[in-house]
Structure formats: structure tokens, C-alpha cells
Short mmCIF file of C-alpha atoms and ligand atoms in Angstrom, two decimals:
data_model
loop_
_atom_site.label_atom_id
_atom_site.label_comp_id
_atom_site.label_asym_id
_atom_site.label_seq_id
_atom_site.Cartn_x
_atom_site.Cartn_y
_atom_site.Cartn_z
CA MET A 113 95.59 91.50 81.51
CA ILE A 114 96.23 90.45 85.10
CA LYS A 115 99.64 91.72 86.28
CA LEU A 116 101.58 89.67 88.81
CA ILE A 117 103.73 91.10 91.59
CA THR A 118 107.19 89.54 91.81
CA PRO A 119 108.45 88.33 95.21
CA GLU A 120 110.88 91.29 95.24
CA ASN A 121 108.08 93.77 94.64
CA MET A 122 105.78 92.10 97.17
CA VAL A 123 107.94 93.86 99.79
CA HIS A 124 106.66 97.19 98.43
CA MET A 125 103.06 95.96 98.45
CA ARG A 126 103.48 94.96 102.12
CA THR A 127 104.95 98.34 102.97
CA VAL A 128 102.21 100.40 101.34
CA GLY A 129 99.55 97.99 102.60
CA ARG A 130 100.65 98.42 106.20
CA MET A 131 100.81 102.19 105.74
CA MET A 132 97.26 102.32 104.40
CA ALA A 133 96.04 100.08 107.24
CA ASN A 134 97.70 102.36 109.79
CA LEU A 135 96.15 105.40 108.12
CA LEU A 136 92.72 103.74 108.09
CA ASN A 137 92.96 102.74 111.75
CA ALA A 138 94.13 106.22 112.75
CA CYS A 139 91.15 107.76 110.91
CA CYS A 140 88.78 105.31 112.64
CA ASP A 141 90.26 106.25 116.03
CA TYR A 142 89.65 109.91 115.20
CA VAL A 143 85.90 109.35 114.69
CA ARG A 144 83.65 110.43 117.58
CA PRO A 145 80.24 112.10 117.92
CA GLY A 146 80.49 115.77 116.85
CA VAL A 147 83.41 115.36 114.44
CA THR A 148 82.79 116.43 110.83
CA THR A 149 83.75 114.27 107.89
CA GLY A 150 85.86 117.20 106.65
CA GLU A 151 87.86 117.09 109.88
CA ILE A 152 88.58 113.41 109.29
CA ASP A 153 89.75 114.29 105.78
CA ALA A 154 92.08 116.99 107.16
CA PHE A 155 93.41 114.51 109.72
CA ALA A 156 94.09 111.98 106.94
CA ARG A 157 95.94 114.58 104.83
CA ALA A 158 98.21 115.45 107.75
CA TYR A 159 98.73 111.82 108.80
CA ILE A 160 99.70 110.64 105.32
CA LYS A 161 102.64 113.08 105.33
CA THR A 162 104.02 111.36 108.42
CA LEU A 163 104.20 107.93 106.73
CA GLY A 164 107.57 106.52 105.65
CA ASP A 165 109.80 109.09 103.95
CA GLY A 166 106.87 111.50 103.53
CA THR A 167 106.12 110.69 99.88
CA ALA A 168 102.98 108.56 100.38
CA GLN A 169 100.02 109.87 98.36
CA SER A 170 96.28 109.46 98.70
CA GLY A 171 94.87 107.33 95.87
CA CYS A 172 91.48 109.05 96.15
CA LEU A 173 92.55 112.70 95.88
CA GLY A 174 92.32 113.76 92.25
CA TYR A 175 91.15 110.34 91.05
CA ASN A 176 88.80 111.31 88.17
CA GLY A 177 88.58 114.64 89.97
CA TYR A 178 87.53 113.19 93.34
CA PRO A 179 88.04 115.98 95.93
CA GLY A 180 88.74 114.04 99.14
CA ALA A 181 91.81 112.31 100.58
CA LEU A 182 89.55 109.38 101.51
CA CYS A 183 85.94 108.33 100.97
CA ILE A 184 83.58 108.70 103.95
CA SER A 185 80.15 107.12 103.46
CA VAL A 186 77.52 107.42 106.22
CA ASN A 187 74.46 105.19 106.89
CA GLU A 188 72.67 104.71 103.52
CA GLU A 189 75.79 105.86 101.63
CA VAL A 190 77.49 102.81 100.12
CA ILE A 191 80.74 104.24 98.72
CA HIS A 192 82.44 107.42 97.48
CA GLY A 193 80.89 109.78 100.05
CA ILE A 194 82.71 113.13 99.90
CA PRO A 195 84.11 114.55 103.16
CA GLY A 196 82.61 117.91 104.14
CA ALA A 197 80.49 119.70 106.72
CA ARG A 198 78.48 116.68 107.87
CA VAL A 199 78.60 116.22 111.64
CA LEU A 200 78.77 112.58 112.76
CA GLN A 201 76.26 111.53 115.41
CA ARG A 202 76.10 108.66 117.84
CA GLY A 203 74.52 105.69 116.03
CA ASP A 204 75.78 106.65 112.55
CA ILE A 205 77.63 103.89 110.73
CA VAL A 206 80.61 105.23 108.84
CA SER A 207 82.61 103.55 106.08
CA LEU A 208 86.14 104.90 105.76
CA ASP A 209 87.74 103.86 102.46
CA VAL A 210 91.46 104.65 102.41
CA CYS A 211 93.74 103.98 99.46
CA GLY A 212 97.11 105.32 98.43
CA SER A 213 100.53 104.77 96.95
CA TYR A 214 104.11 104.65 98.16
CA HIS A 215 107.20 104.13 95.98
CA GLY A 216 105.00 103.21 93.02
CA PHE A 217 102.68 100.62 94.58
CA TYR A 218 99.11 100.91 95.89
CA GLY A 219 97.12 99.63 98.84
CA ASP A 220 93.36 99.91 99.36
CA ASN A 221 91.29 99.15 102.47
CA THR A 222 87.98 99.94 104.17
CA ARG A 223 86.27 99.57 107.54
CA THR A 224 82.73 100.41 108.60
CA ILE A 225 82.46 101.52 112.21
CA VAL A 226 79.67 102.65 114.53
CA VAL A 227 79.92 106.15 115.98
CA GLY A 228 79.59 105.75 119.75
CA GLY A 229 80.13 101.98 119.72
CA ALA A 230 78.13 98.93 118.67
CA GLU A 231 75.40 99.47 121.33
CA ALA A 232 74.41 102.69 119.54
CA VAL A 233 72.74 100.78 116.67
CA THR A 234 69.94 98.23 116.29
CA ALA A 235 70.50 94.48 116.20
CA ASP A 236 69.74 94.56 112.46
CA VAL A 237 72.57 97.03 111.81
CA ARG A 238 74.92 94.92 113.93
CA ARG A 239 73.91 91.94 111.78
CA LEU A 240 74.68 93.95 108.64
CA LEU A 241 78.17 94.75 109.93
CA ARG A 242 78.80 91.17 111.06
CA VAL A 243 77.61 89.63 107.81
CA THR A 244 79.62 92.04 105.66
CA ARG A 245 82.81 91.45 107.64
CA GLN A 246 82.15 87.72 107.64
CA SER A 247 81.72 87.69 103.86
CA LEU A 248 85.13 89.35 103.47
CA GLU A 249 86.90 87.05 105.93
CA THR A 250 85.30 83.93 104.43
CA ALA A 251 86.35 84.97 100.94
CA VAL A 252 89.93 85.68 101.99
CA GLN A 253 90.22 82.28 103.69
CA ALA A 254 89.22 80.56 100.42
CA ILE A 255 91.86 82.33 98.31
CA ARG A 256 94.72 80.17 97.04
CA PRO A 257 96.34 79.39 93.69
CA GLY A 258 94.17 77.26 91.42
CA VAL A 259 90.72 78.39 92.52
CA HIS A 260 88.50 80.38 90.20
CA LEU A 261 88.01 84.02 91.00
CA SER A 262 84.26 83.45 90.77
CA ASP A 263 84.51 80.86 93.57
CA ILE A 264 85.53 83.75 95.82
CA SER A 265 82.77 86.00 94.43
CA HIS A 266 80.23 83.25 95.00
CA LEU A 267 81.32 82.75 98.61
CA VAL A 268 80.77 86.44 99.32
CA GLU A 269 77.30 86.34 97.80
CA LYS A 270 76.39 83.14 99.66
CA THR A 271 77.60 84.46 103.03
CA VAL A 272 75.67 87.69 102.55
CA ALA A 273 72.48 85.91 101.47
CA GLU A 274 72.66 83.51 104.43
CA GLY A 275 72.89 86.55 106.70
CA GLY A 276 69.73 88.03 105.19
CA CYS A 277 71.47 90.95 103.48
CA THR A 278 72.03 91.86 99.81
CA VAL A 279 75.13 92.43 97.67
CA VAL A 280 75.59 95.64 95.68
CA ARG A 281 76.20 94.56 92.09
CA GLU A 282 77.15 97.78 90.31
CA TYR A 283 80.59 98.09 91.95
CA THR A 284 83.30 95.48 92.41
CA GLY A 285 86.67 94.81 93.93
CA HIS A 286 89.67 94.90 91.61
CA GLY A 287 93.27 94.06 91.00
CA VAL A 288 95.63 96.51 92.72
CA GLY A 289 99.39 96.92 92.30
CA ARG A 290 101.21 99.58 90.32
CA HIS A 291 97.78 101.17 89.76
CA LEU A 292 94.81 101.51 92.11
CA HIS A 293 92.45 99.75 89.74
CA GLU A 294 93.76 96.87 87.65
CA ASP A 295 92.35 93.72 86.15
CA PRO A 296 90.55 91.62 87.14
CA PRO A 297 87.28 93.08 88.43
CA VAL A 298 86.25 91.15 91.57
CA PRO A 299 82.45 90.97 91.74
CA ASN A 300 80.78 90.11 95.02
CA TYR A 301 78.40 87.66 93.34
CA GLY A 302 78.50 85.00 90.66
CA LYS A 303 78.42 81.32 89.80
CA PRO A 304 81.44 79.31 90.98
CA GLY A 305 83.97 77.77 88.60
CA ARG A 306 84.17 80.62 86.11
CA GLY A 307 86.50 83.39 85.05
CA PRO A 308 90.21 83.71 85.77
CA ILE A 309 92.09 81.22 87.94
CA LEU A 310 94.07 82.67 90.82
CA HIS A 311 97.86 82.50 90.58
CA GLU A 312 100.65 83.21 93.01
CA GLY A 313 101.61 86.91 92.81
CA MET A 314 98.14 88.27 92.08
CA THR A 315 97.18 91.16 94.34
CA LEU A 316 93.49 91.91 94.75
CA ALA A 317 91.23 94.35 96.57
CA ILE A 318 88.39 92.26 98.00
CA GLU A 319 85.58 94.59 99.05
CA PRO A 320 82.02 93.44 99.69
CA MET A 321 79.48 96.30 99.67
CA VAL A 322 76.37 95.00 101.42
CA ASN A 323 72.89 96.45 101.98
CA LEU A 324 70.52 95.73 104.85
CA GLY A 325 67.53 96.19 102.52
CA LYS A 326 67.31 95.84 98.77
CA ALA A 327 70.41 95.66 96.57
CA ALA A 328 69.57 98.61 94.31
CA VAL A 329 71.72 101.73 94.48
CA ARG A 330 71.84 105.16 92.82
CA VAL A 331 74.36 107.99 92.52
CA LEU A 332 73.54 111.35 94.14
CA SER A 333 73.63 114.60 92.15
CA ASP A 334 77.17 115.33 93.43
CA GLY A 335 78.19 112.72 90.84
CA TRP A 336 80.01 110.56 93.41
CA THR A 337 78.04 109.44 96.44
CA VAL A 338 76.45 106.03 95.91
CA VAL A 339 73.43 105.37 98.17
CA SER A 340 71.03 102.50 98.70
CA ARG A 341 67.82 103.27 96.83
CA ASP A 342 65.65 102.27 99.76
CA GLY A 343 67.65 104.46 102.14
CA LEU A 344 68.51 101.56 104.45
CA PRO A 345 71.98 101.21 106.00
CA THR A 346 74.84 99.68 104.06
CA ALA A 347 78.32 98.43 104.98
CA HIS A 348 81.71 97.96 103.30
CA PHE A 349 84.87 96.16 104.41
CA GLU A 350 87.97 95.77 102.28
CA TYR A 351 91.44 94.23 102.35
CA THR A 352 94.18 94.25 99.78
CA VAL A 353 95.41 90.66 99.62
CA ALA A 354 98.20 88.79 97.85
CA VAL A 355 97.74 85.29 96.48
CA LEU A 356 100.69 83.26 97.82
CA LYS A 357 101.56 79.57 97.56
CA ASP A 358 99.61 78.54 100.64
CA GLY A 359 96.78 81.05 100.51
CA ALA A 360 96.05 84.74 100.88
CA GLU A 361 98.23 87.17 102.76
CA ILE A 362 96.35 90.25 103.97
CA LEU A 363 98.55 93.17 102.94
CA THR A 364 96.42 95.78 104.77
CA PRO A 365 96.25 94.32 108.30
CA TRP A 366 93.78 96.79 109.82
CA TYR A 367 92.23 93.86 111.73
CA GLU A 368 95.09 94.19 114.23
CA ALA A 369 93.18 97.20 115.61
CA ASP A 370 89.77 95.53 115.14
CA PRO A 371 90.17 91.94 116.25
CA TRP A 372 87.51 89.53 115.18
CA SER A 373 86.77 86.49 117.27
CA ALA A 374 86.83 83.20 115.42
CA ASP A 375 83.44 82.34 116.97
CA TRP A 376 81.49 83.36 113.88
CA MET A 377 83.28 80.64 111.92
CA LYS A 378 81.51 78.01 114.04
CA SER A 379 77.83 76.94 113.63
N1 LIG B 176 89.15 103.07 97.29
C1 LIG B 176 88.17 103.09 96.24
C2 LIG B 176 88.11 101.73 95.57
O1 LIG B 176 88.06 100.76 96.19
C3 LIG B 176 88.53 104.10 95.21
C4 LIG B 176 88.03 105.40 95.50
S1 LIG B 176 88.46 106.40 94.20
C5 LIG B 176 87.60 107.77 94.55
O2 LIG B 176 88.11 101.59 94.40
F1 LIG B 176 87.89 108.60 93.64
F2 LIG B 176 86.33 107.51 94.62
F3 LIG B 176 88.00 108.18 95.72
CO1 LIG B 177 88.97 99.22 96.19
#
């Protein structure tokens, strides 16, 4: 069952969404060559205590026994990388997936960044990042009441395919509200015109996971870390969005710290 957020409760979704975006951006700012993923996790744990009245909680920590305050996935790691002793190097691409709750509502968001700046990676990796971000932004722009959820899924898949990359199929976006994971699942592929129709008050985590090589993934023996089977780099961007009368509102506005020129919309 898809739960709707009332206009009164949308205030809480905005509050937690902005908190999670601020936390995500602060973690991204903390990344530099030589930092360990465990240090980022410690930074996130301290930062989360400074949010609002101090009661914000990580949505990752303890989720099915997950040990980190956020997920940190490097290079061929798609999602659910566990923070630890790994030292980040110039040229690594790092996905930081930050989710959490405040006053009973959840937000969820992800950025993939390049350690040492975009010049530290190949043109192919820059394409991967561009295409993944583009697939998210294109999907969000198409969200409004009355469209089928699978229209959004299809747009992600199409954008990714046109960019010469592949969509991970085993994991999806999801509804998010009073729980981190709610109905409906939001696949990043599919035929248009199917499945649920979007209504005002739905709140969704849209999160394309995109590979530079083949789409296949596997889970490492730690039981969590999902990697591309071919070992090629992979990227992940995510917003929590609300479906409103005139379109989507991005509830996790991390883009304020990572502006995206509108140029890619042309041609
Ligand atoms: N933020 C992740 C998502 O989009 C959830 C991570 S749960 C964890 O669903 F346990 F893996 F951390
Ligand atoms: Co999510």
C-alpha cells in the first residue's frame, strides 16, 4: 500500500530531507585523499548529533544489522559498502549514501564524487557520473500527478542507455516517509505506462545505480557490499522527492552544494 504524506506532515519531510542533504554534503566535503572511510563514518556520527534538537538518527545504523552510519561504496562498489580501514586515493569515485530520521520521518540521498576532483578520472568515468546524474534529474523533471511510475523508471533506463551505460536491476528506489523503505519499489528500468499512477503526497527515493560496463552485480562475502561483476566503476545518485500538484519537489536539496548546469538538457 502506498502511503501519502499530508500537507501538514510534508513540513517534517522537508525538515528531515534538508538535514540529510546537509549531512551528505558535509560528508562529501570531508572526503580527501588519505582519509579512511571509517573516518567519514565517525564524522557522520558526530555531525548527526548537531542536527536540529539532537535527536536525528542514522537510518543505516542497525538496519538489518548494518554496522555503519552511512554507506560508502568505492569504484566498483555499487551500494552498501561498509565504512572501515580503506584509505581513499586520488581518482577513486566514492558514493556516499546517507539516510536518517527526525521526529518520525525519513530522508534518503546519495552523491558520487571523485576524490581529488573530476580531472583525476578518465573521460569514461566522467561520462558515467554525468549520465547517472542526468538520469536522476531527467526522471525528477518528469514526475507529476497522473503519470505512471514506470514512465519514470523507463526515462531513467533510456537516459542511461543513450549514455552508453547500464542500469543495475537487482536494487531499486522506494517509497520513503514514516519508514525508510515503503511501497512502491521504484525500478530504474521498465516499459512505460504500467504500475501505480503518481498522486500528490507520494514521497519517493529515486536512485539510479549505473554501471560503466555490464549490468550484472554480486554481493561480497561481508554480506553487504554490492559490486559490479566485471569490476568496472559504478555510480549512484539519489534524491528523496515529493509528488506535488505541479511536479516534484526535491526534499533533499544536496544539489545546492553541487550545482549542475542546465547545458546537458540541450542537444
Ligand atoms: N540508503 C539505502 C537505501 O537507499 C539504505 C541503506 S540501508 C543499509 O535504501 F543498511 F544498507 F545501510
Ligand atoms: Co534509498
